[in-house]
């Protein structure tokens, strides 16, 4: 089996075998992340192809010391998907985004309020997630649905793990407040 290093060297050498190996190894992972966000398989396929084309043309910028090859590809896919979603759907800022929070919500209260113990709660959360800005939805997908670490998410999104932890808390708090209104 070829290692990521061998795949990268083959792509740098101009061989299509390396490209085929990269797509076969990581194509499904990238597609799964993208399709969760765009909802349409054809759009997701196009964005997945764009991700690999961009990766092939920028393979010399990949640094294995910073992230795994799969995480680097997800970073490319994240940026392309976010651009696609922003072009497709105008940003709408709800009143909750500008509201000043009077009381803080503890982690235990958030965890209990957002727990998905039943099908109805899962459906409500999915509907609320659909209304989130694209970058918030992508972050939730990476962290909760793909079980990526904060460090991996931080690399993909190009920020710090600490900033993401704060952002995840704010998103969860927002979802909790919206669930309370349902």
PDB file of C-alpha atoms in Angstrom, residues 23-177:
ATOM      1  CA  UNK A  23      -8.721  10.393  -4.876  1.00  0.00           C
ATOM      2  CA  UNK A  24      -9.380   6.733  -4.060  1.00  0.00           C
ATOM      3  CA  UNK A  25      -7.990   7.137  -0.538  1.00  0.00           C
ATOM      4  CA  UNK A  26      -9.605  10.469   0.399  1.00  0.00           C
ATOM      5  CA  UNK A  27     -12.393  11.073  -2.107  1.00  0.00           C
ATOM      6  CA  UNK A  28     -15.180   9.579  -0.005  1.00  0.00           C
ATOM      7  CA  UNK A  29     -14.065  11.458   3.119  1.00  0.00           C
ATOM      8  CA  UNK A  30     -14.034  14.805   1.308  1.00  0.00           C
ATOM      9  CA  UNK A  31     -17.328  14.092  -0.468  1.00  0.00           C
ATOM     10  CA  UNK A  32     -19.045  13.104   2.818  1.00  0.00           C
ATOM     11  CA  UNK A  33     -17.996  16.365   4.482  1.00  0.00           C
ATOM     12  CA  UNK A  34     -19.133  18.466   1.533  1.00  0.00           C
ATOM     13  CA  UNK A  35     -22.465  16.719   0.865  1.00  0.00           C
ATOM     14  CA  UNK A  36     -23.531  17.231   4.500  1.00  0.00           C
ATOM     15  CA  UNK A  37     -23.242  20.951   3.903  1.00  0.00           C
ATOM     16  CA  UNK A  38     -24.576  21.469   0.407  1.00  0.00           C
ATOM     17  CA  UNK A  39     -27.269  18.772   0.490  1.00  0.00           C
ATOM     18  CA  UNK A  40     -27.064  18.139  -3.250  1.00  0.00           C
ATOM     19  CA  UNK A  41     -24.929  15.236  -4.490  1.00  0.00           C
ATOM     20  CA  UNK A  42     -24.130  16.877  -7.824  1.00  0.00           C
ATOM     21  CA  UNK A  43     -22.906  20.080  -6.165  1.00  0.00           C
ATOM     22  CA  UNK A  44     -20.937  17.990  -3.676  1.00  0.00           C
ATOM     23  CA  UNK A  45     -19.322  15.984  -6.487  1.00  0.00           C
ATOM     24  CA  UNK A  46     -18.299  19.180  -8.258  1.00  0.00           C
ATOM     25  CA  UNK A  47     -16.865  20.686  -5.070  1.00  0.00           C
ATOM     26  CA  UNK A  48     -15.030  17.424  -4.352  1.00  0.00           C
ATOM     27  CA  UNK A  49     -13.502  17.487  -7.841  1.00  0.00           C
ATOM     28  CA  UNK A  50     -12.543  21.140  -7.357  1.00  0.00           C
ATOM     29  CA  UNK A  51     -10.915  20.205  -4.050  1.00  0.00           C
ATOM     30  CA  UNK A  52      -8.697  17.609  -5.674  1.00  0.00           C
ATOM     31  CA  UNK A  53      -7.845  19.817  -8.643  1.00  0.00           C
ATOM     32  CA  UNK A  54      -6.782  22.539  -6.234  1.00  0.00           C
ATOM     33  CA  UNK A  55      -4.806  20.020  -4.174  1.00  0.00           C
ATOM     34  CA  UNK A  56      -3.006  18.687  -7.244  1.00  0.00           C
ATOM     35  CA  UNK A  57      -2.031  22.169  -8.391  1.00  0.00           C
ATOM     36  CA  UNK A  58      -0.882  23.217  -4.904  1.00  0.00           C
ATOM     37  CA  UNK A  59       0.686  19.948  -3.737  1.00  0.00           C
ATOM     38  CA  UNK A  60       4.030  21.679  -3.196  1.00  0.00           C
ATOM     39  CA  UNK A  61       2.459  23.782  -0.416  1.00  0.00           C
ATOM     40  CA  UNK A  62       1.415  20.710   1.592  1.00  0.00           C
ATOM     41  CA  UNK A  63       3.391  20.412   4.842  1.00  0.00           C
ATOM     42  CA  UNK A  64       3.047  17.015   6.555  1.00  0.00           C
ATOM     43  CA  UNK A  65       4.362  18.564   9.774  1.00  0.00           C
ATOM     44  CA  UNK A  66       1.259  20.764  10.070  1.00  0.00           C
ATOM     45  CA  UNK A  67      -1.497  18.263   9.255  1.00  0.00           C
ATOM     46  CA  UNK A  68      -2.278  14.900   7.753  1.00  0.00           C
ATOM     47  CA  UNK A  69      -3.034  14.744   4.046  1.00  0.00           C
ATOM     48  CA  UNK A  70      -6.724  14.068   4.767  1.00  0.00           C
ATOM     49  CA  UNK A  71      -6.963  17.096   7.047  1.00  0.00           C
ATOM     50  CA  UNK A  72      -5.207  19.282   4.454  1.00  0.00           C
ATOM     51  CA  UNK A  73      -7.704  18.147   1.805  1.00  0.00           C
ATOM     52  CA  UNK A  74     -10.584  18.911   4.181  1.00  0.00           C
ATOM     53  CA  UNK A  75      -9.152  22.405   4.673  1.00  0.00           C
ATOM     54  CA  UNK A  76      -9.281  22.963   0.922  1.00  0.00           C
ATOM     55  CA  UNK A  77     -12.801  21.496   0.736  1.00  0.00           C
ATOM     56  CA  UNK A  78     -13.909  23.644   3.682  1.00  0.00           C
ATOM     57  CA  UNK A  79     -12.845  26.848   1.957  1.00  0.00           C
ATOM     58  CA  UNK A  80     -14.398  25.897  -1.381  1.00  0.00           C
ATOM     59  CA  UNK A  81     -17.649  24.785   0.273  1.00  0.00           C
ATOM     60  CA  UNK A  82     -17.877  27.918   2.373  1.00  0.00           C
ATOM     61  CA  UNK A  83     -17.391  30.095  -0.720  1.00  0.00           C
ATOM     62  CA  UNK A  84     -20.042  28.070  -2.565  1.00  0.00           C
ATOM     63  CA  UNK A  85     -22.550  28.389   0.284  1.00  0.00           C
ATOM     64  CA  UNK A  86     -21.978  32.112   0.656  1.00  0.00           C
ATOM     65  CA  UNK A  87     -22.582  32.642  -3.054  1.00  0.00           C
ATOM     66  CA  UNK A  88     -25.666  30.430  -3.037  1.00  0.00           C
ATOM     67  CA  UNK A  89     -27.405  31.765   0.036  1.00  0.00           C
ATOM     68  CA  UNK A  90     -27.249  35.336   1.284  1.00  0.00           C
ATOM     69  CA  UNK A  91     -26.157  35.827   4.875  1.00  0.00           C
ATOM     70  CA  UNK A  92     -29.107  36.498   7.155  1.00  0.00           C
ATOM     71  CA  UNK A  93     -28.430  37.789  10.625  1.00  0.00           C
ATOM     72  CA  UNK A  94     -31.127  36.921  13.104  1.00  0.00           C
ATOM     73  CA  UNK A  95     -32.032  38.932  16.167  1.00  0.00           C
ATOM     74  CA  UNK A  96     -30.332  36.249  18.301  1.00  0.00           C
ATOM     75  CA  UNK A  97     -27.007  37.103  16.644  1.00  0.00           C
ATOM     76  CA  UNK A  98     -27.183  40.690  17.878  1.00  0.00           C
ATOM     77  CA  UNK A  99     -28.846  40.052  21.213  1.00  0.00           C
ATOM     78  CA  UNK A 100     -26.892  40.782  24.376  1.00  0.00           C
ATOM     79  CA  UNK A 101     -26.987  37.719  26.606  1.00  0.00           C
ATOM     80  CA  UNK A 102     -28.051  38.649  30.114  1.00  0.00           C
ATOM     81  CA  UNK A 103     -27.219  35.352  31.765  1.00  0.00           C
ATOM     82  CA  UNK A 104     -24.535  32.831  31.062  1.00  0.00           C
ATOM     83  CA  UNK A 105     -25.446  29.207  30.449  1.00  0.00           C
ATOM     84  CA  UNK A 106     -23.381  26.481  32.085  1.00  0.00           C
ATOM     85  CA  UNK A 107     -21.935  23.513  30.190  1.00  0.00           C
ATOM     86  CA  UNK A 108     -24.196  21.070  32.050  1.00  0.00           C
ATOM     87  CA  UNK A 109     -27.318  23.045  31.145  1.00  0.00           C
ATOM     88  CA  UNK A 110     -26.200  23.232  27.504  1.00  0.00           C
ATOM     89  CA  UNK A 111     -25.429  19.517  27.368  1.00  0.00           C
ATOM     90  CA  UNK A 112     -28.802  18.616  28.853  1.00  0.00           C
ATOM     91  CA  UNK A 113     -30.698  21.047  26.650  1.00  0.00           C
ATOM     92  CA  UNK A 114     -29.010  19.928  23.462  1.00  0.00           C
ATOM     93  CA  UNK A 115     -29.008  16.212  24.199  1.00  0.00           C
ATOM     94  CA  UNK A 116     -30.414  14.234  21.318  1.00  0.00           C
ATOM     95  CA  UNK A 117     -32.145  11.531  23.321  1.00  0.00           C
ATOM     96  CA  UNK A 118     -35.129  11.360  21.014  1.00  0.00           C
ATOM     97  CA  UNK A 119     -35.986  11.663  17.345  1.00  0.00           C
ATOM     98  CA  UNK A 120     -37.973  14.885  17.807  1.00  0.00           C
ATOM     99  CA  UNK A 121     -35.001  16.659  19.424  1.00  0.00           C
ATOM    100  CA  UNK A 122     -32.707  15.484  16.607  1.00  0.00           C
ATOM    101  CA  UNK A 123     -35.158  16.809  14.000  1.00  0.00           C
ATOM    102  CA  UNK A 124     -35.402  20.161  15.802  1.00  0.00           C
ATOM    103  CA  UNK A 125     -31.608  20.482  15.993  1.00  0.00           C
ATOM    104  CA  UNK A 126     -31.229  19.623  12.308  1.00  0.00           C
ATOM    105  CA  UNK A 127     -33.755  22.318  11.378  1.00  0.00           C
ATOM    106  CA  UNK A 128     -31.998  24.868  13.564  1.00  0.00           C
ATOM    107  CA  UNK A 129     -28.618  23.920  12.086  1.00  0.00           C
ATOM    108  CA  UNK A 130     -29.974  24.563   8.591  1.00  0.00           C
ATOM    109  CA  UNK A 131     -30.551  28.179   9.616  1.00  0.00           C
ATOM    110  CA  UNK A 132     -27.020  28.705  10.919  1.00  0.00           C
ATOM    111  CA  UNK A 133     -24.469  30.596   8.827  1.00  0.00           C
ATOM    112  CA  UNK A 134     -22.480  28.237   6.563  1.00  0.00           C
ATOM    113  CA  UNK A 135     -19.241  28.542   8.538  1.00  0.00           C
ATOM    114  CA  UNK A 136     -20.994  27.605  11.798  1.00  0.00           C
ATOM    115  CA  UNK A 137     -22.651  24.586  10.142  1.00  0.00           C
ATOM    116  CA  UNK A 138     -19.308  23.472   8.748  1.00  0.00           C
ATOM    117  CA  UNK A 139     -17.663  23.754  12.154  1.00  0.00           C
ATOM    118  CA  UNK A 140     -20.408  21.687  13.800  1.00  0.00           C
ATOM    119  CA  UNK A 141     -20.103  19.085  11.046  1.00  0.00           C
ATOM    120  CA  UNK A 142     -16.344  18.802  11.432  1.00  0.00           C
ATOM    121  CA  UNK A 143     -16.397  18.633  15.215  1.00  0.00           C
ATOM    122  CA  UNK A 144     -19.552  16.682  16.032  1.00  0.00           C
ATOM    123  CA  UNK A 145     -20.388  14.624  12.946  1.00  0.00           C
ATOM    124  CA  UNK A 146     -16.862  13.828  11.768  1.00  0.00           C
ATOM    125  CA  UNK A 147     -15.445  13.679  15.315  1.00  0.00           C
ATOM    126  CA  UNK A 148     -12.418  15.769  14.426  1.00  0.00           C
ATOM    127  CA  UNK A 149     -10.300  17.181  17.228  1.00  0.00           C
ATOM    128  CA  UNK A 150     -10.254  20.905  17.964  1.00  0.00           C
ATOM    129  CA  UNK A 151      -6.698  21.033  16.604  1.00  0.00           C
ATOM    130  CA  UNK A 152      -7.743  19.445  13.299  1.00  0.00           C
ATOM    131  CA  UNK A 153     -10.731  21.781  13.023  1.00  0.00           C
ATOM    132  CA  UNK A 154      -8.490  24.739  13.823  1.00  0.00           C
ATOM    133  CA  UNK A 155      -6.129  23.790  10.991  1.00  0.00           C
ATOM    134  CA  UNK A 156      -8.978  23.299   8.525  1.00  0.00           C
ATOM    135  CA  UNK A 157     -10.619  26.606   9.449  1.00  0.00           C
ATOM    136  CA  UNK A 158      -7.283  28.409   9.919  1.00  0.00           C
ATOM    137  CA  UNK A 159      -7.707  29.593  13.485  1.00  0.00           C
ATOM    138  CA  UNK A 160      -6.678  28.495  16.990  1.00  0.00           C
ATOM    139  CA  UNK A 161      -8.162  25.647  18.994  1.00  0.00           C
ATOM    140  CA  UNK A 162      -8.963  28.078  21.822  1.00  0.00           C
ATOM    141  CA  UNK A 163     -10.902  30.376  19.486  1.00  0.00           C
ATOM    142  CA  UNK A 164     -12.839  27.367  18.156  1.00  0.00           C
ATOM    143  CA  UNK A 165     -13.708  26.171  21.643  1.00  0.00           C
ATOM    144  CA  UNK A 166     -15.208  29.596  22.361  1.00  0.00           C
ATOM    145  CA  UNK A 167     -17.010  29.630  19.030  1.00  0.00           C
ATOM    146  CA  UNK A 168     -18.454  26.143  19.593  1.00  0.00           C
ATOM    147  CA  UNK A 169     -19.718  27.270  22.984  1.00  0.00           C
ATOM    148  CA  UNK A 170     -21.422  30.331  21.432  1.00  0.00           C
ATOM    149  CA  UNK A 171     -23.020  28.211  18.695  1.00  0.00           C
ATOM    150  CA  UNK A 172     -24.249  25.645  21.218  1.00  0.00           C
ATOM    151  CA  UNK A 173     -25.610  28.435  23.426  1.00  0.00           C
ATOM    152  CA  UNK A 174     -27.431  29.925  20.435  1.00  0.00           C
ATOM    153  CA  UNK A 175     -28.961  26.543  19.534  1.00  0.00           C
ATOM    154  CA  UNK A 176     -29.981  26.022  23.155  1.00  0.00           C
ATOM    155  CA  UNK A 177     -31.742  29.403  23.282  1.00  0.00           C
TER     156      UNK A 177
END
